[in-house]
mmCIF file of C-alpha atoms in Angstrom:
data_model
loop_
_atom_site.group_PDB
_atom_site.id
_atom_site.type_symbol
_atom_site.label_atom_id
_atom_site.label_comp_id
_atom_site.label_asym_id
_atom_site.label_seq_id
_atom_site.Cartn_x
_atom_site.Cartn_y
_atom_site.Cartn_z
ATOM 1 C CA MET A 253 22.511 14.626 10.705
ATOM 2 C CA PHE A 254 20.745 13.762 7.843
ATOM 3 C CA GLU A 255 22.294 10.487 6.341
ATOM 4 C CA LEU A 256 21.171 9.722 10.212
ATOM 5 C CA VAL A 257 18.079 10.173 9.405
ATOM 6 C CA VAL A 258 17.200 8.797 5.952
ATOM 7 C CA TYR A 259 19.126 5.619 7.494
ATOM 8 C CA ILE A 260 16.740 5.397 10.476
ATOM 9 C CA SER A 261 14.347 5.368 8.333
ATOM 10 C CA LEU A 262 15.264 2.693 5.832
ATOM 11 C CA VAL A 263 15.634 0.191 8.856
ATOM 12 C CA CYS A 264 12.003 1.298 9.779
ATOM 13 C CA VAL A 265 10.287 0.708 6.170
ATOM 14 C CA SER A 266 12.986 -2.682 6.268
ATOM 15 C CA ILE A 267 11.148 -3.934 9.843
ATOM 16 C CA SER A 268 7.984 -2.701 9.015
ATOM 17 C CA MET A 269 8.648 -5.372 5.561
ATOM 18 C CA LEU A 270 9.337 -7.812 7.619
ATOM 19 C CA GLY A 271 5.939 -7.998 9.776
ATOM 20 C CA LEU A 272 4.121 -8.070 6.600
ATOM 21 C CA ILE A 273 6.139 -10.937 5.075
ATOM 22 C CA TYR A 274 5.401 -12.891 7.994
ATOM 23 C CA ARG A 275 1.588 -12.271 7.366
ATOM 24 C CA VAL A 276 2.034 -13.348 3.798
ATOM 25 C CA ILE A 277 2.869 -16.382 5.047
ATOM 26 C CA LYS A 278 1.198 -16.857 8.415
ATOM 27 C CA GLY A 279 -1.989 -15.313 6.677
ATOM 28 C CA PRO A 280 -5.323 -17.654 7.875
ATOM 29 C CA SER A 281 -7.305 -16.452 4.291
ATOM 30 C CA ILE A 282 -5.709 -15.832 0.903
ATOM 31 C CA PRO A 283 -7.089 -12.012 1.030
ATOM 32 C CA ASP A 284 -4.867 -11.773 4.129
ATOM 33 C CA ARG A 285 -1.691 -12.499 1.489
ATOM 34 C CA VAL A 286 -3.231 -9.891 -0.809
ATOM 35 C CA VAL A 287 -3.747 -6.839 0.877
ATOM 36 C CA ALA A 288 -0.231 -7.837 2.659
ATOM 37 C CA LEU A 289 1.185 -8.022 -0.685
ATOM 38 C CA ASP A 290 -0.240 -4.877 -1.376
ATOM 39 C CA ALA A 291 1.123 -3.049 1.672
ATOM 40 C CA ILE A 292 4.930 -4.695 0.755
ATOM 41 C CA GLY A 293 4.902 -3.419 -3.624
ATOM 42 C CA ILE A 294 3.676 -0.069 -1.461
ATOM 43 C CA ASN A 295 6.947 -0.497 1.082
ATOM 44 C CA LEU A 296 9.152 -1.510 -2.160
ATOM 45 C CA VAL A 297 8.169 2.537 -3.363
ATOM 46 C CA ALA A 298 9.541 3.876 -0.324
ATOM 47 C CA ILE A 299 12.427 1.871 0.225
ATOM 48 C CA ILE A 300 13.508 2.407 -3.561
ATOM 49 C CA ALA A 301 12.610 6.549 -3.103
ATOM 50 C CA LEU A 302 15.420 6.054 0.696
ATOM 51 C CA ILE A 303 17.902 4.534 -1.566
ATOM 52 C CA SER A 304 18.065 7.006 -4.105
ATOM 53 C CA ILE A 305 18.054 9.715 -1.411
ATOM 54 C CA ALA A 306 20.385 7.647 0.584
ATOM 55 C CA LEU A 307 23.338 6.964 -2.838
ATOM 56 C CA LYS A 308 22.284 10.427 -4.234
ATOM 57 C CA THR A 309 21.362 9.276 -7.581
ATOM 58 C CA ASN A 310 18.022 10.247 -9.657
ATOM 59 C CA ALA A 311 18.576 7.498 -12.208
ATOM 60 C CA PHE A 312 15.970 5.242 -9.783
ATOM 61 C CA LEU A 313 12.857 7.347 -9.828
ATOM 62 C CA GLU A 314 11.218 6.098 -12.800
ATOM 63 C CA ILE A 315 10.761 2.912 -10.839
ATOM 64 C CA ILE A 316 8.796 4.299 -8.056
ATOM 65 C CA LEU A 317 6.033 4.812 -10.568
ATOM 66 C CA LEU A 318 6.725 1.803 -12.607
ATOM 67 C CA ILE A 319 5.932 -0.109 -8.603
ATOM 68 C CA GLY A 320 3.357 1.363 -8.304
ATOM 69 C CA ILE A 321 1.354 0.973 -11.444
ATOM 70 C CA LEU A 322 2.346 -3.190 -11.581
ATOM 71 C CA ALA A 323 1.268 -3.292 -8.051
ATOM 72 C CA PHE A 324 -2.576 -1.746 -8.753
ATOM 73 C CA ILE A 325 -2.521 -4.097 -11.902
ATOM 74 C CA GLY A 326 -2.020 -7.079 -9.751
ATOM 75 C CA THR A 327 -3.804 -6.223 -6.767
ATOM 76 C CA VAL A 328 -6.880 -5.352 -9.145
ATOM 77 C CA ALA A 329 -6.071 -9.080 -11.289
ATOM 78 C CA PHE A 330 -5.673 -11.123 -7.446
ATOM 79 C CA ALA A 331 -8.876 -9.338 -6.693
ATOM 80 C CA LYS A 332 -10.985 -10.335 -9.312
ATOM 81 C CA TYR A 333 -9.970 -13.642 -9.631
ATOM 82 C CA LEU A 334 -11.119 -14.341 -5.815
ATOM 83 C CA GLU A 335 -14.387 -12.853 -7.218
ATOM 84 C CA LYS A 336 -15.203 -14.390 -10.084
ATOM 85 C CA GLY A 337 -12.994 -17.258 -10.890
ATOM 86 C CA VAL A 338 -11.286 -15.693 -13.818
ATOM 87 C CA ILE A 339 -9.627 -12.304 -14.815
ATOM 88 C CA ILE A 340 -10.391 -12.108 -18.530
ATOM 89 C CA GLU A 341 -14.129 -12.624 -19.206
ATOM 90 C CA HIS A 342 -14.624 -14.339 -22.878
ATOM 91 C CA GLU A 343 -17.564 -12.733 -24.013
ATOM 92 C CA ARG A 344 -19.720 -15.590 -24.922
ATOM 93 C CA ASP A 345 -18.807 -17.068 -21.970
ATOM 94 C CA ARG A 346 -22.502 -15.063 -20.268
ATOM 95 C CA MET B 79 23.579 21.969 3.349
ATOM 96 C CA ASN B 80 20.701 24.318 4.776
ATOM 97 C CA ALA B 81 19.422 23.166 7.858
ATOM 98 C CA ILE B 82 16.378 24.326 6.914
ATOM 99 C CA VAL B 83 15.504 21.938 3.873
ATOM 100 C CA SER B 84 17.013 18.978 6.054
ATOM 101 C CA PHE B 85 14.839 19.150 9.062
ATOM 102 C CA VAL B 86 12.147 19.814 6.146
ATOM 103 C CA THR B 87 12.823 17.263 4.603
ATOM 104 C CA GLY B 88 14.059 14.795 7.242
ATOM 105 C CA SER B 89 11.092 15.081 9.183
ATOM 106 C CA PHE B 90 8.927 14.025 6.008
ATOM 107 C CA LEU B 91 10.917 10.596 5.647
ATOM 108 C CA ILE B 92 10.623 9.912 9.482
ATOM 109 C CA ILE B 93 6.215 10.613 9.698
ATOM 110 C CA GLY B 94 6.034 8.522 6.562
ATOM 111 C CA ALA B 95 8.340 5.557 7.955
ATOM 112 C CA PHE B 96 6.547 5.845 11.258
ATOM 113 C CA LEU B 97 3.231 5.270 9.608
ATOM 114 C CA SER B 98 4.741 2.650 7.310
ATOM 115 C CA LEU B 99 5.395 0.540 10.421
ATOM 116 C CA VAL B 100 1.983 1.578 12.075
ATOM 117 C CA THR B 101 1.067 -0.539 9.087
ATOM 118 C CA ALA B 102 3.323 -3.249 10.044
ATOM 119 C CA PHE B 103 1.895 -3.629 13.714
ATOM 120 C CA GLY B 104 -1.739 -3.453 12.147
ATOM 121 C CA LEU B 105 -1.235 -5.816 9.927
ATOM 122 C CA LEU B 106 0.024 -7.737 12.404
ATOM 123 C CA ARG B 107 -2.431 -7.411 15.080
ATOM 124 C CA LEU B 108 -5.625 -6.169 14.007
ATOM 125 C CA PRO B 109 -7.967 -9.566 14.350
ATOM 126 C CA ASP B 110 -9.444 -10.228 10.641
ATOM 127 C CA VAL B 111 -9.195 -9.624 6.930
ATOM 128 C CA TYR B 112 -11.264 -5.980 7.048
ATOM 129 C CA THR B 113 -9.653 -3.960 9.460
ATOM 130 C CA ARG B 114 -6.289 -5.827 8.238
ATOM 131 C CA ASN B 115 -6.956 -3.820 5.218
ATOM 132 C CA HIS B 116 -8.400 -0.818 7.072
ATOM 133 C CA ALA B 117 -4.834 -0.484 7.981
ATOM 134 C CA ALA B 118 -2.746 -0.820 4.979
ATOM 135 C CA SER B 119 -5.041 0.995 3.305
ATOM 136 C CA LYS B 120 -5.093 3.916 4.504
ATOM 137 C CA ALA B 121 -1.056 4.007 7.023
ATOM 138 C CA ALA B 122 0.677 2.680 4.102
ATOM 139 C CA THR B 123 -0.385 5.145 1.555
ATOM 140 C CA LEU B 124 0.116 8.396 3.894
ATOM 141 C CA GLY B 125 2.993 7.029 5.102
ATOM 142 C CA VAL B 126 5.071 6.607 1.077
ATOM 143 C CA MET B 127 3.095 9.614 -0.216
ATOM 144 C CA SER B 128 4.841 11.193 2.769
ATOM 145 C CA ILE B 129 8.528 10.145 2.170
ATOM 146 C CA LEU B 130 8.090 10.466 -1.846
ATOM 147 C CA LEU B 131 6.593 14.281 -0.927
ATOM 148 C CA GLY B 132 10.761 14.212 1.049
ATOM 149 C CA THR B 133 12.124 12.468 -1.791
ATOM 150 C CA PHE B 134 11.012 15.355 -3.611
ATOM 151 C CA LEU B 135 11.732 18.074 -1.771
ATOM 152 C CA TYR B 136 15.549 16.122 -0.851
ATOM 153 C CA PHE B 137 16.236 16.039 -4.643
ATOM 154 C CA PHE B 138 14.330 19.625 -5.899
ATOM 155 C CA LEU B 139 15.970 21.639 -3.131
ATOM 156 C CA GLU B 140 19.216 19.893 -2.546
ATOM 157 C CA GLU B 141 20.404 19.600 -6.024
ATOM 158 C CA GLY B 142 17.462 21.542 -8.024
ATOM 159 C CA HIS B 143 16.359 18.800 -10.249
ATOM 160 C CA PHE B 144 12.603 18.801 -10.581
ATOM 161 C CA ASN B 145 11.412 15.530 -10.480
ATOM 162 C CA SER B 146 8.207 15.233 -12.342
ATOM 163 C CA ARG B 147 7.890 11.361 -11.651
ATOM 164 C CA ILE B 148 7.542 11.546 -7.694
ATOM 165 C CA ILE B 149 4.842 13.684 -7.854
ATOM 166 C CA LEU B 150 2.964 11.448 -10.812
ATOM 167 C CA GLY B 151 3.813 8.637 -8.170
ATOM 168 C CA ILE B 152 2.391 10.594 -5.339
ATOM 169 C CA ALA B 153 -0.633 11.091 -7.822
ATOM 170 C CA PHE B 154 -1.140 7.541 -8.988
ATOM 171 C CA ILE B 155 -0.652 6.470 -5.393
ATOM 172 C CA PHE B 156 -3.116 8.450 -3.860
ATOM 173 C CA MET B 157 -5.851 7.280 -6.720
ATOM 174 C CA THR B 158 -5.246 3.557 -6.796
ATOM 175 C CA SER B 159 -3.927 2.672 -3.051
ATOM 176 C CA PRO B 160 -7.826 2.926 -1.478
ATOM 177 C CA VAL B 161 -9.125 1.503 -4.040
ATOM 178 C CA ALA B 162 -7.365 -1.839 -4.400
ATOM 179 C CA GLY B 163 -7.858 -1.616 -0.788
ATOM 180 C CA HIS B 164 -11.856 -1.679 -1.642
ATOM 181 C CA LEU B 165 -11.323 -4.464 -4.266
ATOM 182 C CA ILE B 166 -9.631 -6.640 -2.398
ATOM 183 C CA SER B 167 -12.031 -6.314 0.807
ATOM 184 C CA ARG B 168 -15.218 -6.652 -1.760
ATOM 185 C CA ALA B 169 -13.644 -9.463 -3.142
ATOM 186 C CA ALA B 170 -12.887 -11.057 0.527
ATOM 187 C CA TYR B 171 -16.446 -10.287 1.569
ATOM 188 C CA ASN B 172 -18.299 -11.985 -2.103
ATOM 189 C CA SER B 173 -15.972 -15.015 -1.405
ATOM 190 C CA GLY B 174 -17.019 -15.380 2.356
ATOM 191 C CA ILE B 175 -14.466 -14.739 4.576
ATOM 192 C CA PRO B 176 -16.193 -14.829 7.939
ATOM 193 C CA LEU B 177 -16.069 -11.330 10.214
ATOM 194 C CA TRP B 178 -14.463 -10.955 13.479
ATOM 195 C CA GLU B 179 -16.740 -12.778 15.652
ATOM 196 C CA LYS B 180 -16.629 -9.665 18.102
ATOM 197 C CA SER B 181 -17.993 -7.222 15.193
ATOM 198 C CA VAL B 182 -21.881 -6.253 16.090
ATOM 199 C CA GLN B 183 -23.034 -5.096 12.552
ATOM 200 C CA ASP B 184 -22.865 -6.465 9.025
ATOM 201 C CA ASP B 185 -24.706 -4.093 6.888
ATOM 202 C CA LEU B 186 -23.775 -5.845 3.800
ATOM 203 C CA LYS B 187 -25.586 -9.242 5.221
ATOM 204 C CA LYS B 188 -29.055 -8.631 3.628
ATOM 205 C CA ALA B 189 -28.267 -7.658 0.071
ATOM 206 C CA LYS B 190 -26.154 -10.872 -0.073
ATOM 207 C CA GLU B 191 -28.885 -13.014 0.806
ATOM 208 C CA GLU B 192 -31.480 -11.381 -1.598
ATOM 209 C CA ARG B 193 -28.783 -12.033 -4.129
ATOM 210 C CA LYS B 194 -28.457 -15.091 -3.041
ATOM 211 C CA ALA B 195 -31.864 -16.184 -3.286
ATOM 212 C CA GLU B 196 -32.637 -14.143 -6.753
ATOM 213 C CA GLN B 197 -30.028 -16.619 -8.111
#
């Protein structure tokens, strides 16, 4: 029964990722795509947690934290690029 | 497996999966960037936190393995996901993405025009 619940959750998260990928491809503006990519990263965390339950192993649990950090850094870099045109500013450019 | 543990863990997982489906439908059906960002940054955060809580409870109660990385992951996602949503929404507004044509109020418009007039 519990296995079935885990697999149903995996299917739901996968369907949700398909919808997000549709938004990444079609999204009319660039911030749309960045929002969808951020949500994809968050969903990937959920998929890894569910798969590590399904495989009954705790070897993948470090990856959860790693993907969370990487998704945040990527989104912040993209937001700064969209707003200012550069990601890392030089002091002398001001 | 203990039936109560199974029920509690499974209900956390199901709630999280449902919230992540809600995120996808919000991103597909809402009209502009800001409303989509609203859906993505709230529902996805709560859904993933719920799934991670279910995972933590599963490993703790079933295998006796206290995994502190999942708790760190929950805390990190809870702190950073709304911040990322705010940053990308602000970048969208400042780069001139229009609001939905039926939205009635734009409080930031005046401040933006004043800033443009100063420069």
